[in-house]
mmCIF file of C-alpha atoms in Angstrom:
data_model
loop_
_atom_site.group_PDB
_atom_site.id
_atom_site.type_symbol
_atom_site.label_atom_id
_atom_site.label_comp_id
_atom_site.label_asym_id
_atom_site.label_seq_id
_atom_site.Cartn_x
_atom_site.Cartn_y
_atom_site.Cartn_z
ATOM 1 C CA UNK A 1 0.000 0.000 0.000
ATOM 2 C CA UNK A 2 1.030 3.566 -0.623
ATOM 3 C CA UNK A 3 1.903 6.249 2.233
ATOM 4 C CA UNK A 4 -0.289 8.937 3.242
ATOM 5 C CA UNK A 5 2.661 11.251 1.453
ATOM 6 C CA UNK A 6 2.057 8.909 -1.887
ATOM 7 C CA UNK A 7 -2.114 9.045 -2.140
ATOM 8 C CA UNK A 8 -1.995 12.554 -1.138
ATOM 9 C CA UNK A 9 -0.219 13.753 -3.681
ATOM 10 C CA UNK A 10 -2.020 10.846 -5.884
ATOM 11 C CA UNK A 11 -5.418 12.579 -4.993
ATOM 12 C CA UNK A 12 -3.872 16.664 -5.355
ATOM 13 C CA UNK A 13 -3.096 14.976 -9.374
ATOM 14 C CA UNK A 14 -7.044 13.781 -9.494
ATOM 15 C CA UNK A 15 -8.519 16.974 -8.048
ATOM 16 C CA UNK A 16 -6.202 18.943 -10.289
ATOM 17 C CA UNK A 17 -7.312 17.466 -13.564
ATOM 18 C CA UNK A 18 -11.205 18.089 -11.392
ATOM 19 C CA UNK A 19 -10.352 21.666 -11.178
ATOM 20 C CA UNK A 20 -10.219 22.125 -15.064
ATOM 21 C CA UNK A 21 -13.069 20.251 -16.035
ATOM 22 C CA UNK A 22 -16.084 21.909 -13.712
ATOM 23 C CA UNK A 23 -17.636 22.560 -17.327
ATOM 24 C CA UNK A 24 -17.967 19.132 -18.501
ATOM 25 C CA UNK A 25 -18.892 15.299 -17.589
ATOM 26 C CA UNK A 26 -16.248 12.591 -16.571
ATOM 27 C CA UNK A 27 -15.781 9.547 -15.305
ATOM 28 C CA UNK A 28 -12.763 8.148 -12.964
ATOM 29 C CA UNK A 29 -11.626 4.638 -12.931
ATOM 30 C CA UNK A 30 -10.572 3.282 -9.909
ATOM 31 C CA UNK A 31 -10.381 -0.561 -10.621
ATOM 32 C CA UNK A 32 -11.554 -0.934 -6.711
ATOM 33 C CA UNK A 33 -14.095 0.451 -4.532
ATOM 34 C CA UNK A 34 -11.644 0.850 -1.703
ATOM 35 C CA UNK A 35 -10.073 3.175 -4.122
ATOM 36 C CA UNK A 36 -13.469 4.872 -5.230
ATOM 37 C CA UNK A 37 -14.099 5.608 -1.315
ATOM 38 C CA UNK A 38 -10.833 6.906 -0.874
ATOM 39 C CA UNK A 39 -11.274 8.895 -3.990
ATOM 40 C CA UNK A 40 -14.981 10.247 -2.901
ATOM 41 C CA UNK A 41 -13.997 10.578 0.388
ATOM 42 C CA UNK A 42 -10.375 13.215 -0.257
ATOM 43 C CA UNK A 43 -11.738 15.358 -3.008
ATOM 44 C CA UNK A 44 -12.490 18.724 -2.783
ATOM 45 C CA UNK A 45 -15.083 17.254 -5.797
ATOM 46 C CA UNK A 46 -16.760 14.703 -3.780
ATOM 47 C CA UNK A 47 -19.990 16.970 -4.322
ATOM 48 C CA UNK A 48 -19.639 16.457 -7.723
ATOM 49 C CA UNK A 49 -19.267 12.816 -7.301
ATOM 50 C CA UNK A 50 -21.687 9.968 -8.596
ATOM 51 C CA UNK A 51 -20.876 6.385 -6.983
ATOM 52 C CA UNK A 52 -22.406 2.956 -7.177
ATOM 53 C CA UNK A 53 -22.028 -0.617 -5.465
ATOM 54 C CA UNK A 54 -22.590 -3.750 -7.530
ATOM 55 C CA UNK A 55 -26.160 -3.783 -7.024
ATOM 56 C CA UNK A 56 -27.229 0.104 -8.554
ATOM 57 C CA UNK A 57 -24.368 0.055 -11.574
ATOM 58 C CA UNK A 58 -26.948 0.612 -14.262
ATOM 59 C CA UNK A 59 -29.069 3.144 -12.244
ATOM 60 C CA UNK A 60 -26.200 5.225 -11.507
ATOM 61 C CA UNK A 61 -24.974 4.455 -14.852
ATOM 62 C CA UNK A 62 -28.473 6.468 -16.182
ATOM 63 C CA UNK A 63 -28.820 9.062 -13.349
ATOM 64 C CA UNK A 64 -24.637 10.017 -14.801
ATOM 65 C CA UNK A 65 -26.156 9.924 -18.876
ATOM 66 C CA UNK A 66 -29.283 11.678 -18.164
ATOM 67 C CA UNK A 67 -27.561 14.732 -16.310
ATOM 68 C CA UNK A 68 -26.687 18.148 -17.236
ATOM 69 C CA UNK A 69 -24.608 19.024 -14.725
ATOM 70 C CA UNK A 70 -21.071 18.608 -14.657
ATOM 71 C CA UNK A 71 -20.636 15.465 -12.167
ATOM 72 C CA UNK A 72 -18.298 12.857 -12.001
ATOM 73 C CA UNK A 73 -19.129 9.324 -12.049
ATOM 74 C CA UNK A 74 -16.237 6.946 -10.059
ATOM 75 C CA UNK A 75 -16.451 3.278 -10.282
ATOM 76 C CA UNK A 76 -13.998 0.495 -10.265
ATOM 77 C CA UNK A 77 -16.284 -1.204 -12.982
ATOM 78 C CA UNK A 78 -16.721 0.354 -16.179
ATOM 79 C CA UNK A 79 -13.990 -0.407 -18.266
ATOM 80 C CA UNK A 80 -15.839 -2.479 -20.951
ATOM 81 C CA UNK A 81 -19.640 -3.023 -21.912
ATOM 82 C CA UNK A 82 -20.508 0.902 -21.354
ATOM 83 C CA UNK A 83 -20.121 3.753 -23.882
ATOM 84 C CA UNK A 84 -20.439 7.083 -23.591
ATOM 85 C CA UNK A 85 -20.293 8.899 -26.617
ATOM 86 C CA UNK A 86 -20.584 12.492 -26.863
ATOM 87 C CA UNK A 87 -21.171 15.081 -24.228
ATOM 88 C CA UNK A 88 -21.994 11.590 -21.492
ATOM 89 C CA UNK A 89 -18.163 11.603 -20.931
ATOM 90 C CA UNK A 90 -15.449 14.459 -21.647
ATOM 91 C CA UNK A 91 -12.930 13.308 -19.908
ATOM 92 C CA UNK A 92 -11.924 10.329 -17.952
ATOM 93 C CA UNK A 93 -8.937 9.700 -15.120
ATOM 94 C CA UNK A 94 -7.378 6.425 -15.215
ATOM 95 C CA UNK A 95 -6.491 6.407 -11.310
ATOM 96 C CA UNK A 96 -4.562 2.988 -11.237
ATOM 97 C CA UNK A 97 -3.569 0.844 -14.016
ATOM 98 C CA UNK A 98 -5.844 -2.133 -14.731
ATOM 99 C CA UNK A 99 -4.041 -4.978 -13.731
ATOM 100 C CA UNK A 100 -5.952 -8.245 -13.547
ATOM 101 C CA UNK A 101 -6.180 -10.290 -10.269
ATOM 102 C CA UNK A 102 -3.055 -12.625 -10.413
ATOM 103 C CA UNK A 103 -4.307 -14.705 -7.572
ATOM 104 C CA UNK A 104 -6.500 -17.580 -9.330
ATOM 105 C CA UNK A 105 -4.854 -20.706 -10.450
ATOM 106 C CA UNK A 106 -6.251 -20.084 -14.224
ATOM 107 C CA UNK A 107 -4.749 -16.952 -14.175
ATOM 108 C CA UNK A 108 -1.523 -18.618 -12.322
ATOM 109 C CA UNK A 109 -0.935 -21.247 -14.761
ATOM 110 C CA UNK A 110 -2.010 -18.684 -17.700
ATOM 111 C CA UNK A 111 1.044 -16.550 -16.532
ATOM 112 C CA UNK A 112 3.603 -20.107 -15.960
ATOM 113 C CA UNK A 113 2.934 -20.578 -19.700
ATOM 114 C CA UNK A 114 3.036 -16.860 -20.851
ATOM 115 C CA UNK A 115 5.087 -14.288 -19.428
ATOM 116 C CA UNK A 116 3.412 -11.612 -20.974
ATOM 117 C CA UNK A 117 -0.104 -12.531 -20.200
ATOM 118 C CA UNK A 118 -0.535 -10.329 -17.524
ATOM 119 C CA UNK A 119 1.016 -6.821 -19.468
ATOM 120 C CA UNK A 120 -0.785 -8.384 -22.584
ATOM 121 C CA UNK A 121 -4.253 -8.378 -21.127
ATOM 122 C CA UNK A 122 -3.636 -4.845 -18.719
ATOM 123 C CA UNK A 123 -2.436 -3.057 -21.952
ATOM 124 C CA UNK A 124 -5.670 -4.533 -23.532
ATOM 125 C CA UNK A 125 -7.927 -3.337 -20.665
ATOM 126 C CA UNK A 126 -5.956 0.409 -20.521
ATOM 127 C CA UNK A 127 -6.821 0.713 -24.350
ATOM 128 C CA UNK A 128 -10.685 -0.526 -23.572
ATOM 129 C CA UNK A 129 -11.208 2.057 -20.467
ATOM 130 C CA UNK A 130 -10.085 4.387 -22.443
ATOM 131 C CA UNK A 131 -12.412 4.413 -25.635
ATOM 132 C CA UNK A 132 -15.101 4.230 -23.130
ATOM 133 C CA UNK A 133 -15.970 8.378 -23.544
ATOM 134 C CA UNK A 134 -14.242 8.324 -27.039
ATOM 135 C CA UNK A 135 -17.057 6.400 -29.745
ATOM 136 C CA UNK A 136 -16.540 8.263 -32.553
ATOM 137 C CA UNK A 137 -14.111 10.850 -34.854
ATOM 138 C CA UNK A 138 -16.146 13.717 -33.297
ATOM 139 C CA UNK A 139 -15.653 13.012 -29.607
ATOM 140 C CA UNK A 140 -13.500 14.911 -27.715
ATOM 141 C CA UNK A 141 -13.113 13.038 -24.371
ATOM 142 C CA UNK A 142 -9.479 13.169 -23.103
ATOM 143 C CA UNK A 143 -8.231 10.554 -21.078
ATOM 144 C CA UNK A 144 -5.611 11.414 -18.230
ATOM 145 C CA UNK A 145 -3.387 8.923 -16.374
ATOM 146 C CA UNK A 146 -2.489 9.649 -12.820
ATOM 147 C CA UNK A 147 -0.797 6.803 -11.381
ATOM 148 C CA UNK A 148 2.702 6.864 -11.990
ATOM 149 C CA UNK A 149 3.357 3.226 -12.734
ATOM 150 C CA UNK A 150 2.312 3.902 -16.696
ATOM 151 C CA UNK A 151 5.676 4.959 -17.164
ATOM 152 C CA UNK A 152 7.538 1.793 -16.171
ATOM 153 C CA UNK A 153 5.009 -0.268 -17.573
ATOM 154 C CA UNK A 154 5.028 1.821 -21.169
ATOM 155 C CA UNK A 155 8.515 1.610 -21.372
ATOM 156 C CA UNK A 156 8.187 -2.142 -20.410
ATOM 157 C CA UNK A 157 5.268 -3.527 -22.145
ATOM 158 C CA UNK A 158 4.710 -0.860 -24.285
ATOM 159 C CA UNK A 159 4.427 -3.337 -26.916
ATOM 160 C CA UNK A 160 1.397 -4.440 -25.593
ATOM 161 C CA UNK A 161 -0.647 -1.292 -26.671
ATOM 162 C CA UNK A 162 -1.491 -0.197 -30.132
ATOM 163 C CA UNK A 163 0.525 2.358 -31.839
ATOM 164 C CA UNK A 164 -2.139 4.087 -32.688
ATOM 165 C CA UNK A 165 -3.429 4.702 -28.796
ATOM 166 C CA UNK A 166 0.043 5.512 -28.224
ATOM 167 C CA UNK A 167 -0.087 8.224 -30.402
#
């Protein structure tokens, strides 16, 4: 786990990219709702703030789409199966990198065979979270990473991603 010096300064990143979007819809991923409460919980946003639990997802998912005001929807779970195209999402903060859950024995004896199983399939879900608020040519979301990882695992795996997201 992080310090309290390390998710501070993570959090000052989120509310700063917050502070220059208080005209427009977004969406933060968290990739855990531990994360999405600490998130909610540290922002000078948090009014802005629309959050679900397992059980509400579409709900909150429609109360987000159907609003004109400039709130932010945080979840942990909308990285595929949801698009938001046009003014539903204008920007989006990837708070943590997706990386899968390493702990089942599939995913165990997926990564004994395959070293790169693991960057293959978080490069896969970065590129998916992030065409989320971007569906067509004439969308303008912008997508901005905050966790500091990306850079060691760009200049790692960066093979995993596209060229064309990497652009």
């Amino acid at each position: 786990h992080a310090d309290a010096g390390t998710m501070a300064l993570w959090m000052s990143r989120i509310d700063q990219v917050l502070a220059g979007r208080r005209d427009r819809k977004g969406i933060i991923h968290t990739v855990s709702y531990a994360r999405r409460d600490f998130i909610a919980g540290h922002s000078r946003y948090g009014g802005r703030m629309l959050l679900h639990d397992s059980g509400n997802t579409q709900e909150v998912v429609e109360r987000f789409r159907r609003s004109r005001e400039a709130v932010v929807l945080v979840s942990p779970s909308l990285g595929t199966g949801y698009d938001f195209p046009g003014r539903d999402c204008e920007f989006q903060v990837i708070a943590k990198i997706p990386y899968p859950d390493e702990r089942p024995a599939l995913m165990q004896a997926r990564k004994k065979v395959d070293k790169e199983y693991v960057p293959y399939l978080t490069g896969q879900s970065l590129v998916q979270i992030c065409g989320r608020g971007t569906r067509s040519e004439r969308d303008r979301c912008e997508n901005v990473i905050v966790d500091d990882y990306v850079r060691r695992f760009m200049g790692q795996y960066g093979h995993e991603i596209p060229e064309w997201w990497k652009r």
